[in-house]
Amino acid sequence: MEAFTTLKKELTSAPIIIAPDWSLPFEIMCDASDFAIGAVLGQKKNKLPHVIHYASRTLNDAQLNYSTTEKELLAVVFALEKFRPYLVGSKVIVYSDHAALRYLLTKKDAKPRLIRWILLLQEFDLEIRDKKGCENVMADHLSRIVVEEQGEAVLPLNETFPDEQLYVAQVKEPWYADFVNYLACGVLRNDLTYQDKKKFFFMVKHYVWDEPFLFKHCPDQLIRRCVPEEEQESILRHSHELACGGHFGAKKTALKILQSGFFWPTLFKDAFNFCVKCDRCQRMGNISRRNELPLKNILFVELFDVWGIDFMGPFPSSFGYTYILVAVDYVSKWVEAIATKTNGTIPICNKLFEALMKKYNITHRVSTPYHPQTSGQVEISNREIKQILEKVVNSTRKDWAAKLNDALWAYRTAYKTPIG
């Protein structure tokens, strides 16, 4: 019995059980015996088969009278219904040891029951392949339960496992395991105190289980996916270090993750710890800032009514570019930035430029030299873009022109306050 328990535990845990990879096709191995049907959902990674989900059940009295072909097709229908959340919209390959199934899908004069099942299969991008019974051992074992007769006593078939049993791909349970167990199976932990139960029932009403994911209704009326522990570091890295990150601080990194539709309880704490450990952020540090003057209310204007334009540079030559032209809309905070080869040494305050401004009814104002507070909004954008570039360029700093679009994307998608 101990050996069986150990084998069962190993077969339902990593590395045999894996999380699904949505970029790869799913494979289903199904089989039917005289009294049960079984199916295994899996994928091949690096040419090695891995399991995602096991499923099996016994046949009822009516299904026991089905023909062999009907039982095999019933196994396919059972597998597709059981694994439907994984399979919709993905390529599905079904392995069966009954070659007649492919012929049955094209038969027009089949029984009404078979026609109904065939219609159910039309929802999926399905391909059925033949596989010998001796090779289809996983599904074959699930569909064949050993029954030993002792006189007239027969060992009963055991179906005590819940229909929606959750198999996790990691040894450690995720932080939301209690919520999933309650929502999927109605199972509640026995060691909860009265206060713990009261808190649990208050929180669980904000969660929704849609296999294989758990979602939370957040206070801002958005629905976000609950993220298990093994995915959190990857999401933090993408939202902080990679192209869409920009190496912002902990608060903006956490808010970007929330904007992306993810949630876990310790998000802000984990974002702070991740940013503290970021090597590039610690090397660059904070740029010293002068004491800022008291803020004043801006004018009431519409979108794109007021723009701030400025040049940054000179920078080390990168693909022939040495300056960055930055333009910021003062209302929406939308930023445009392009690399330029010069900073416009030809004066723009001339008659030709004034005539162009007058033609399009544009009011032009020149900021005070050596007084950046005059155009504070564009100076803030300059500072943020420069900070991002400092943390993503290589040691020679000659690739900043190639990184500018990524830095601009990261800044645009970052959380903004009313003053930038």
Short mmCIF file of C-alpha atoms in Angstrom, two decimals:
data_model
loop_
_atom_site.label_atom_id
_atom_site.label_comp_id
_atom_site.label_asym_id
_atom_site.label_seq_id
_atom_site.Cartn_x
_atom_site.Cartn_y
_atom_site.Cartn_z
CA MET A 1 0.00 0.00 0.00
CA GLU A 2 2.88 2.36 0.80
CA ALA A 3 4.42 1.71 -2.62
CA PHE A 4 1.11 2.48 -4.31
CA THR A 5 0.75 5.73 -2.35
CA THR A 6 4.29 6.78 -3.25
CA LEU A 7 3.74 5.98 -6.93
CA LYS A 8 0.44 7.89 -6.95
CA LYS A 9 2.09 10.93 -5.33
CA GLU A 10 4.95 10.94 -7.85
CA LEU A 11 2.58 10.64 -10.82
CA THR A 12 0.53 13.65 -9.62
CA SER A 13 3.39 16.05 -8.85
CA ALA A 14 6.22 17.80 -10.66
CA PRO A 15 8.17 17.08 -12.83
CA ILE A 16 5.71 14.55 -14.29
CA ILE A 17 2.80 16.98 -13.92
CA ILE A 18 3.48 20.32 -15.66
CA ALA A 19 1.62 23.55 -16.24
CA PRO A 20 0.14 23.96 -19.75
CA ASP A 21 2.07 25.79 -22.46
CA TRP A 22 -0.53 27.56 -24.61
CA SER A 23 1.86 27.83 -27.57
CA LEU A 24 2.05 24.04 -27.98
CA PRO A 25 -0.67 21.63 -29.16
CA PHE A 26 -2.44 19.53 -26.53
CA GLU A 27 -2.42 15.74 -26.74
CA ILE A 28 -5.15 13.47 -25.36
CA MET A 29 -4.70 9.74 -24.88
CA CYS A 30 -8.04 8.05 -24.23
CA ASP A 31 -9.25 4.48 -24.00
CA ALA A 32 -12.37 2.54 -23.05
CA SER A 33 -12.80 -0.87 -21.47
CA ASP A 34 -15.94 -2.90 -20.78
CA PHE A 35 -16.78 -0.97 -17.61
CA ALA A 36 -14.73 2.30 -17.52
CA ILE A 37 -13.21 5.05 -19.64
CA GLY A 38 -9.99 6.97 -19.05
CA ALA A 39 -8.12 9.93 -20.54
CA VAL A 40 -4.83 11.74 -20.04
CA LEU A 41 -4.18 15.35 -21.10
CA GLY A 42 -0.58 16.21 -21.85
CA GLN A 43 1.94 18.01 -24.03
CA LYS A 44 5.32 17.21 -25.53
CA LYS A 45 8.20 19.45 -24.50
CA ASN A 46 11.63 18.81 -25.98
CA LYS A 47 10.16 15.64 -27.55
CA LEU A 48 9.33 14.28 -24.07
CA PRO A 49 5.68 13.65 -23.05
CA HIS A 50 4.42 15.37 -19.89
CA VAL A 51 1.07 15.07 -18.12
CA ILE A 52 -1.24 17.98 -17.29
CA HIS A 53 -4.39 16.19 -16.08
CA TYR A 54 -5.70 12.66 -15.46
CA ALA A 55 -9.38 11.70 -15.72
CA SER A 56 -11.41 8.49 -15.59
CA ARG A 57 -14.83 7.24 -14.59
CA THR A 58 -16.94 4.11 -14.65
CA LEU A 59 -19.78 3.50 -17.08
CA ASN A 60 -23.39 3.55 -15.95
CA ASP A 61 -25.84 0.74 -16.63
CA ALA A 62 -26.94 2.12 -19.99
CA GLN A 63 -23.39 2.79 -21.19
CA LEU A 64 -22.32 -0.75 -20.33
CA ASN A 65 -24.50 -1.91 -23.24
CA TYR A 66 -22.74 0.31 -25.79
CA SER A 67 -20.75 -1.28 -28.58
CA THR A 68 -16.96 -1.06 -28.58
CA THR A 69 -16.98 1.78 -31.12
CA GLU A 70 -19.53 3.74 -29.08
CA LYS A 71 -17.49 3.32 -25.91
CA GLU A 72 -14.34 4.55 -27.64
CA LEU A 73 -16.14 7.62 -28.97
CA LEU A 74 -17.68 8.18 -25.53
CA ALA A 75 -14.15 8.25 -24.10
CA VAL A 76 -13.20 10.98 -26.60
CA VAL A 77 -16.31 13.04 -25.78
CA PHE A 78 -15.68 12.61 -22.04
CA ALA A 79 -12.07 13.78 -22.41
CA LEU A 80 -12.98 16.85 -24.48
CA GLU A 81 -15.72 17.89 -22.04
CA LYS A 82 -13.46 17.30 -19.04
CA PHE A 83 -10.50 19.24 -20.45
CA ARG A 84 -12.53 21.87 -22.33
CA PRO A 85 -11.03 24.95 -20.55
CA TYR A 86 -7.60 23.88 -21.80
CA LEU A 87 -8.59 22.92 -25.34
CA VAL A 88 -10.84 25.69 -26.70
CA GLY A 89 -8.85 27.69 -29.24
CA SER A 90 -5.88 25.30 -29.26
CA LYS A 91 -4.75 22.49 -31.53
CA VAL A 92 -5.82 19.10 -30.12
CA ILE A 93 -4.38 15.69 -31.06
CA VAL A 94 -6.34 12.66 -29.83
CA TYR A 95 -4.66 9.24 -29.69
CA SER A 96 -6.95 6.20 -29.71
CA ASP A 97 -6.41 2.50 -30.33
CA HIS A 98 -9.68 2.22 -32.27
CA ALA A 99 -9.09 2.99 -35.96
CA ALA A 100 -12.83 3.07 -36.74
CA LEU A 101 -13.22 6.45 -35.01
CA ARG A 102 -11.82 8.39 -37.97
CA TYR A 103 -14.23 6.61 -40.31
CA LEU A 104 -17.11 7.26 -37.92
CA LEU A 105 -16.58 11.04 -38.02
CA THR A 106 -17.34 11.04 -41.77
CA LYS A 107 -20.25 8.58 -41.65
CA LYS A 108 -23.58 10.24 -42.50
CA ASP A 109 -26.00 7.44 -41.52
CA ALA A 110 -24.77 6.90 -37.95
CA LYS A 111 -27.03 6.52 -34.94
CA PRO A 112 -28.58 9.73 -33.54
CA ARG A 113 -26.52 9.41 -30.36
CA LEU A 114 -23.27 9.20 -32.33
CA ILE A 115 -24.30 12.16 -34.49
CA ARG A 116 -24.88 14.26 -31.34
CA TRP A 117 -21.43 13.35 -30.08
CA ILE A 118 -19.83 14.15 -33.44
CA LEU A 119 -21.50 17.59 -33.37
CA LEU A 120 -19.94 18.22 -29.97
CA LEU A 121 -16.51 17.52 -31.45
CA GLN A 122 -16.92 20.24 -34.08
CA GLU A 123 -16.13 22.89 -31.47
CA PHE A 124 -12.49 21.82 -31.31
CA ASP A 125 -9.54 21.93 -33.71
CA LEU A 126 -9.31 18.16 -33.58
CA GLU A 127 -7.02 15.56 -35.13
CA ILE A 128 -7.48 11.85 -34.33
CA ARG A 129 -4.48 9.55 -34.68
CA ASP A 130 -4.26 5.79 -34.30
CA LYS A 131 -2.13 4.36 -31.51
CA LYS A 132 -1.68 0.70 -30.68
CA GLY A 133 -3.13 -0.47 -27.39
CA CYS A 134 0.29 -1.62 -26.18
CA GLU A 135 1.60 1.95 -26.69
CA ASN A 136 -1.42 3.72 -25.20
CA VAL A 137 -0.68 2.38 -21.73
CA MET A 138 -1.51 5.44 -19.61
CA ALA A 139 -5.11 5.78 -20.75
CA ASP A 140 -5.44 1.99 -20.94
CA HIS A 141 -4.59 1.59 -17.24
CA LEU A 142 -7.06 4.32 -16.24
CA SER A 143 -9.86 2.50 -18.05
CA ARG A 144 -9.12 -0.93 -16.57
CA ILE A 145 -9.69 -1.44 -12.87
CA VAL A 146 -8.67 -4.86 -11.58
CA VAL A 147 -11.66 -6.72 -10.12
CA GLU A 148 -10.95 -9.81 -8.06
CA GLU A 149 -13.75 -12.25 -7.38
CA GLN A 150 -13.91 -13.97 -4.04
CA GLY A 151 -16.83 -16.37 -4.33
CA GLU A 152 -19.82 -14.11 -4.88
CA ALA A 153 -18.20 -11.00 -3.39
CA VAL A 154 -16.92 -8.55 -5.98
CA LEU A 155 -14.65 -5.59 -5.23
CA PRO A 156 -16.77 -2.49 -5.97
CA LEU A 157 -15.58 0.25 -8.27
CA ASN A 158 -14.39 3.26 -6.28
CA GLU A 159 -15.38 6.70 -7.49
CA THR A 160 -14.70 8.65 -4.28
CA PHE A 161 -12.49 11.23 -5.97
CA PRO A 162 -14.34 14.54 -6.60
CA ASP A 163 -15.23 15.28 -10.19
CA GLU A 164 -13.24 18.51 -10.19
CA GLN A 165 -10.09 17.35 -8.40
CA LEU A 166 -7.27 19.87 -8.84
CA TYR A 167 -3.81 18.64 -9.79
CA VAL A 168 -1.12 21.25 -9.24
CA ALA A 169 2.21 21.29 -11.05
CA GLN A 170 4.21 22.34 -8.00
CA VAL A 171 4.90 20.67 -4.67
CA LYS A 172 3.86 23.72 -2.63
CA GLU A 173 0.20 24.66 -2.69
CA PRO A 174 -0.55 28.14 -4.07
CA TRP A 175 -1.68 30.86 -1.68
CA TYR A 176 -5.24 30.62 -3.02
CA ALA A 177 -5.62 26.83 -2.58
CA ASP A 178 -8.28 27.23 0.13
CA PHE A 179 -10.37 29.48 -2.12
CA VAL A 180 -10.14 27.02 -5.04
CA ASN A 181 -11.03 24.02 -2.89
CA TYR A 182 -14.09 25.79 -1.55
CA LEU A 183 -15.30 27.22 -4.87
CA ALA A 184 -14.64 24.06 -6.92
CA CYS A 185 -15.52 21.32 -4.44
CA GLY A 186 -17.16 23.02 -1.46
CA VAL A 187 -14.33 21.79 0.79
CA LEU A 188 -13.35 23.92 3.80
CA ARG A 189 -10.38 23.39 6.10
CA ASN A 190 -11.22 21.87 9.49
CA ASP A 191 -8.60 23.80 11.50
CA LEU A 192 -10.14 27.25 10.96
CA THR A 193 -11.34 29.14 14.02
CA TYR A 194 -14.61 31.06 14.12
CA GLN A 195 -12.85 34.33 13.31
CA ASP A 196 -10.85 32.69 10.50
CA LYS A 197 -14.05 31.28 8.98
CA LYS A 198 -15.73 34.66 9.22
CA LYS A 199 -12.79 36.31 7.45
CA PHE A 200 -12.62 33.51 4.87
CA PHE A 201 -16.29 33.78 3.87
CA PHE A 202 -15.96 37.57 3.66
CA MET A 203 -13.03 37.25 1.25
CA VAL A 204 -14.16 34.26 -0.84
CA LYS A 205 -17.15 36.12 -2.26
CA HIS A 206 -14.72 38.31 -4.23
CA TYR A 207 -13.18 35.31 -6.04
CA VAL A 208 -14.39 33.36 -9.09
CA TRP A 209 -13.09 29.91 -10.11
CA ASP A 210 -12.92 29.30 -13.87
CA GLU A 211 -10.77 26.20 -14.32
CA PRO A 212 -7.82 26.33 -14.48
CA PHE A 213 -7.60 29.93 -13.18
CA LEU A 214 -8.87 31.84 -10.14
CA PHE A 215 -9.96 35.45 -10.63
CA LYS A 216 -10.64 38.24 -8.14
CA HIS A 217 -13.12 41.11 -8.34
CA CYS A 218 -10.95 44.02 -7.20
CA PRO A 219 -12.24 47.27 -5.58
CA ASP A 220 -11.63 49.20 -8.83
CA GLN A 221 -14.25 46.99 -10.55
CA LEU A 222 -11.63 45.10 -12.58
CA ILE A 223 -11.25 41.31 -12.66
CA ARG A 224 -7.66 40.14 -12.25
CA ARG A 225 -6.10 36.67 -12.40
CA CYS A 226 -4.64 35.33 -9.17
CA VAL A 227 -0.98 34.45 -9.70
CA PRO A 228 0.69 31.48 -7.93
CA GLU A 229 4.09 31.87 -6.30
CA GLU A 230 6.15 30.33 -9.12
CA GLU A 231 4.88 32.90 -11.66
CA GLN A 232 5.30 36.02 -9.51
CA GLU A 233 9.02 36.58 -10.05
CA SER A 234 8.66 36.27 -13.83
CA ILE A 235 5.86 38.87 -13.86
CA LEU A 236 7.91 41.21 -11.64
CA ARG A 237 10.90 40.86 -13.95
CA HIS A 238 8.84 41.61 -17.08
CA SER A 239 7.18 44.62 -15.45
CA HIS A 240 10.42 46.08 -14.08
CA GLU A 241 13.46 45.02 -16.09
CA LEU A 242 12.36 44.17 -19.63
CA ALA A 243 11.26 46.43 -22.49
CA CYS A 244 7.90 47.38 -20.99
CA GLY A 245 9.34 47.89 -17.50
CA GLY A 246 11.68 50.86 -17.56
CA HIS A 247 13.17 50.19 -14.08
CA PHE A 248 10.57 52.30 -12.30
CA GLY A 249 10.18 52.26 -8.53
CA ALA A 250 8.28 49.71 -6.47
CA LYS A 251 4.94 51.53 -6.50
CA LYS A 252 4.85 52.09 -10.27
CA THR A 253 6.04 48.53 -10.91
CA ALA A 254 3.23 47.12 -8.75
CA LEU A 255 0.65 49.39 -10.36
CA LYS A 256 1.81 48.29 -13.81
CA ILE A 257 1.25 44.66 -12.79
CA LEU A 258 -2.26 45.52 -11.61
CA GLN A 259 -2.90 47.32 -14.91
CA SER A 260 -1.80 44.14 -16.70
CA GLY A 261 -4.54 42.13 -14.96
CA PHE A 262 -2.59 40.21 -12.30
CA PHE A 263 -3.02 40.04 -8.52
CA TRP A 264 -1.56 38.47 -5.42
CA PRO A 265 -1.83 39.69 -1.79
CA THR A 266 1.84 40.61 -1.25
CA LEU A 267 2.25 42.39 -4.60
CA PHE A 268 3.48 45.76 -3.29
CA LYS A 269 5.81 44.16 -0.74
CA ASP A 270 7.28 41.82 -3.36
CA ALA A 271 7.69 44.70 -5.83
CA PHE A 272 9.62 46.68 -3.21
CA ASN A 273 11.91 43.73 -2.42
CA PHE A 274 12.46 43.08 -6.14
CA CYS A 275 13.38 46.72 -6.87
CA VAL A 276 15.74 46.81 -3.88
CA LYS A 277 17.58 43.78 -5.30
CA CYS A 278 17.71 45.17 -8.87
CA ASP A 279 21.40 45.61 -9.68
CA ARG A 280 20.96 48.36 -12.26
CA CYS A 281 18.63 50.41 -10.05
CA GLN A 282 21.07 50.23 -7.15
CA ARG A 283 24.05 51.18 -9.33
CA MET A 284 22.35 54.22 -10.82
CA GLY A 285 20.71 55.45 -7.62
CA ASN A 286 18.53 58.56 -7.47
CA ILE A 287 19.48 61.67 -9.40
CA SER A 288 19.81 64.59 -7.00
CA ARG A 289 16.98 67.08 -7.31
CA ARG A 290 16.80 70.72 -6.39
CA ASN A 291 14.14 71.96 -4.05
CA GLU A 292 11.09 72.47 -6.19
CA LEU A 293 9.02 75.63 -6.11
CA PRO A 294 5.41 75.48 -4.83
CA LEU A 295 3.07 74.05 -7.45
CA LYS A 296 0.47 76.21 -9.15
CA ASN A 297 -2.72 75.22 -10.93
CA ILE A 298 -2.44 74.89 -14.70
CA LEU A 299 -4.86 76.43 -17.16
CA PHE A 300 -8.10 74.67 -18.06
CA VAL A 301 -7.38 73.33 -21.54
CA GLU A 302 -8.46 70.43 -23.74
CA LEU A 303 -6.42 67.48 -24.98
CA PHE A 304 -3.54 68.47 -27.26
CA ASP A 305 -4.16 72.21 -26.69
CA VAL A 306 -0.82 72.77 -24.93
CA TRP A 307 2.41 71.04 -25.89
CA GLY A 308 5.86 71.30 -24.37
CA ILE A 309 8.80 70.69 -26.73
CA ASP A 310 12.45 70.35 -25.77
CA PHE A 311 15.75 68.82 -26.85
CA MET A 312 17.88 66.50 -24.72
CA GLY A 313 21.57 66.06 -25.30
CA PRO A 314 24.17 65.90 -26.56
CA PHE A 315 24.57 62.17 -25.92
CA PRO A 316 27.31 59.81 -27.13
CA SER A 317 26.82 59.27 -30.86
CA SER A 318 24.48 56.33 -31.51
CA PHE A 319 23.95 55.35 -35.16
CA GLY A 320 24.68 58.99 -36.01
CA TYR A 321 22.18 60.45 -33.50
CA THR A 322 23.25 62.71 -30.64
CA TYR A 323 20.03 64.42 -29.47
CA ILE A 324 16.46 63.50 -28.51
CA LEU A 325 13.49 65.68 -29.41
CA VAL A 326 10.74 65.33 -26.77
CA ALA A 327 7.16 66.62 -27.05
CA VAL A 328 4.60 66.30 -24.22
CA ASP A 329 0.87 67.05 -24.14
CA TYR A 330 0.23 68.89 -20.87
CA VAL A 331 -3.27 67.44 -20.34
CA SER A 332 -3.04 63.74 -21.27
CA LYS A 333 0.72 63.48 -20.48
CA TRP A 334 1.19 61.74 -23.85
CA VAL A 335 4.86 61.76 -24.84
CA GLU A 336 6.53 61.64 -28.24
CA ALA A 337 10.31 61.29 -28.56
CA ILE A 338 12.57 60.81 -31.57
CA ALA A 339 16.33 60.66 -31.98
CA THR A 340 17.85 63.52 -34.01
CA LYS A 341 21.28 64.27 -35.38
CA THR A 342 21.25 67.95 -34.31
CA ASN A 343 19.39 70.10 -31.81
CA GLY A 344 18.06 72.48 -34.45
CA THR A 345 20.90 74.99 -34.46
CA ILE A 346 19.02 77.09 -37.02
CA PRO A 347 16.93 79.58 -34.98
CA ILE A 348 13.23 78.80 -35.04
CA CYS A 349 12.19 82.26 -33.92
CA ASN A 350 12.22 83.80 -37.39
CA LYS A 351 9.63 85.24 -39.74
CA LEU A 352 9.07 81.97 -41.61
CA PHE A 353 8.34 80.11 -38.38
CA GLU A 354 6.10 82.91 -37.08
CA ALA A 355 4.12 82.85 -40.35
CA LEU A 356 3.62 79.09 -40.00
CA MET A 357 2.37 79.48 -36.42
CA LYS A 358 0.00 82.25 -37.46
CA LYS A 359 -1.38 80.20 -40.38
CA TYR A 360 -2.47 77.36 -38.08
CA ASN A 361 -3.54 79.68 -35.23
CA ILE A 362 -0.84 78.40 -32.86
CA THR A 363 0.48 80.49 -29.98
CA HIS A 364 4.21 80.03 -29.49
CA ARG A 365 5.98 80.76 -26.21
CA VAL A 366 9.70 80.50 -25.50
CA SER A 367 10.79 79.21 -22.09
CA THR A 368 13.24 81.17 -19.97
CA PRO A 369 16.87 80.13 -20.64
CA TYR A 370 18.57 78.20 -17.81
CA HIS A 371 15.28 78.03 -15.90
CA PRO A 372 13.76 74.55 -16.48
CA GLN A 373 10.79 75.26 -14.19
CA THR A 374 9.30 77.29 -17.05
CA SER A 375 8.56 74.05 -18.93
CA GLY A 376 8.26 71.71 -15.97
CA GLN A 377 6.15 69.01 -17.62
CA VAL A 378 8.55 68.37 -20.47
CA GLU A 379 11.50 68.48 -18.07
CA ILE A 380 9.86 65.73 -15.99
CA SER A 381 9.48 63.61 -19.13
CA ASN A 382 13.09 64.30 -20.06
CA ARG A 383 14.24 63.14 -16.64
CA GLU A 384 12.15 59.95 -16.67
CA ILE A 385 13.20 58.92 -20.20
CA LYS A 386 16.82 59.64 -19.36
CA GLN A 387 16.62 57.52 -16.20
CA ILE A 388 15.16 54.60 -18.16
CA LEU A 389 17.86 54.83 -20.83
CA GLU A 390 20.62 54.95 -18.20
CA LYS A 391 19.46 51.59 -16.85
CA VAL A 392 18.91 49.72 -20.12
CA VAL A 393 21.84 50.76 -22.34
CA ASN A 394 25.08 48.80 -22.47
CA SER A 395 28.36 49.90 -20.91
CA THR A 396 29.44 52.00 -23.93
CA ARG A 397 26.08 53.85 -23.98
CA LYS A 398 26.20 53.92 -27.76
CA ASP A 399 23.01 51.91 -28.27
CA TRP A 400 20.62 54.43 -26.69
CA ALA A 401 18.99 55.23 -30.06
CA ALA A 402 17.98 51.57 -30.47
CA LYS A 403 16.59 51.50 -26.91
CA LEU A 404 14.65 54.78 -27.21
CA ASN A 405 11.40 53.24 -28.48
CA ASP A 406 11.41 50.65 -25.68
CA ALA A 407 12.07 53.37 -23.10
CA LEU A 408 9.26 55.48 -24.56
CA TRP A 409 6.86 52.52 -24.42
CA ALA A 410 7.81 51.82 -20.79
CA TYR A 411 7.24 55.46 -19.83
CA ARG A 412 3.89 55.70 -21.64
CA THR A 413 2.52 52.60 -19.93
CA ALA A 414 3.74 53.57 -16.45
CA TYR A 415 1.28 54.76 -13.82
CA LYS A 416 0.97 58.58 -13.95
CA THR A 417 0.02 61.01 -11.20
CA PRO A 418 -1.83 64.28 -12.03
CA ILE A 419 1.53 66.09 -12.20
CA GLY A 420 3.34 63.37 -14.17
#
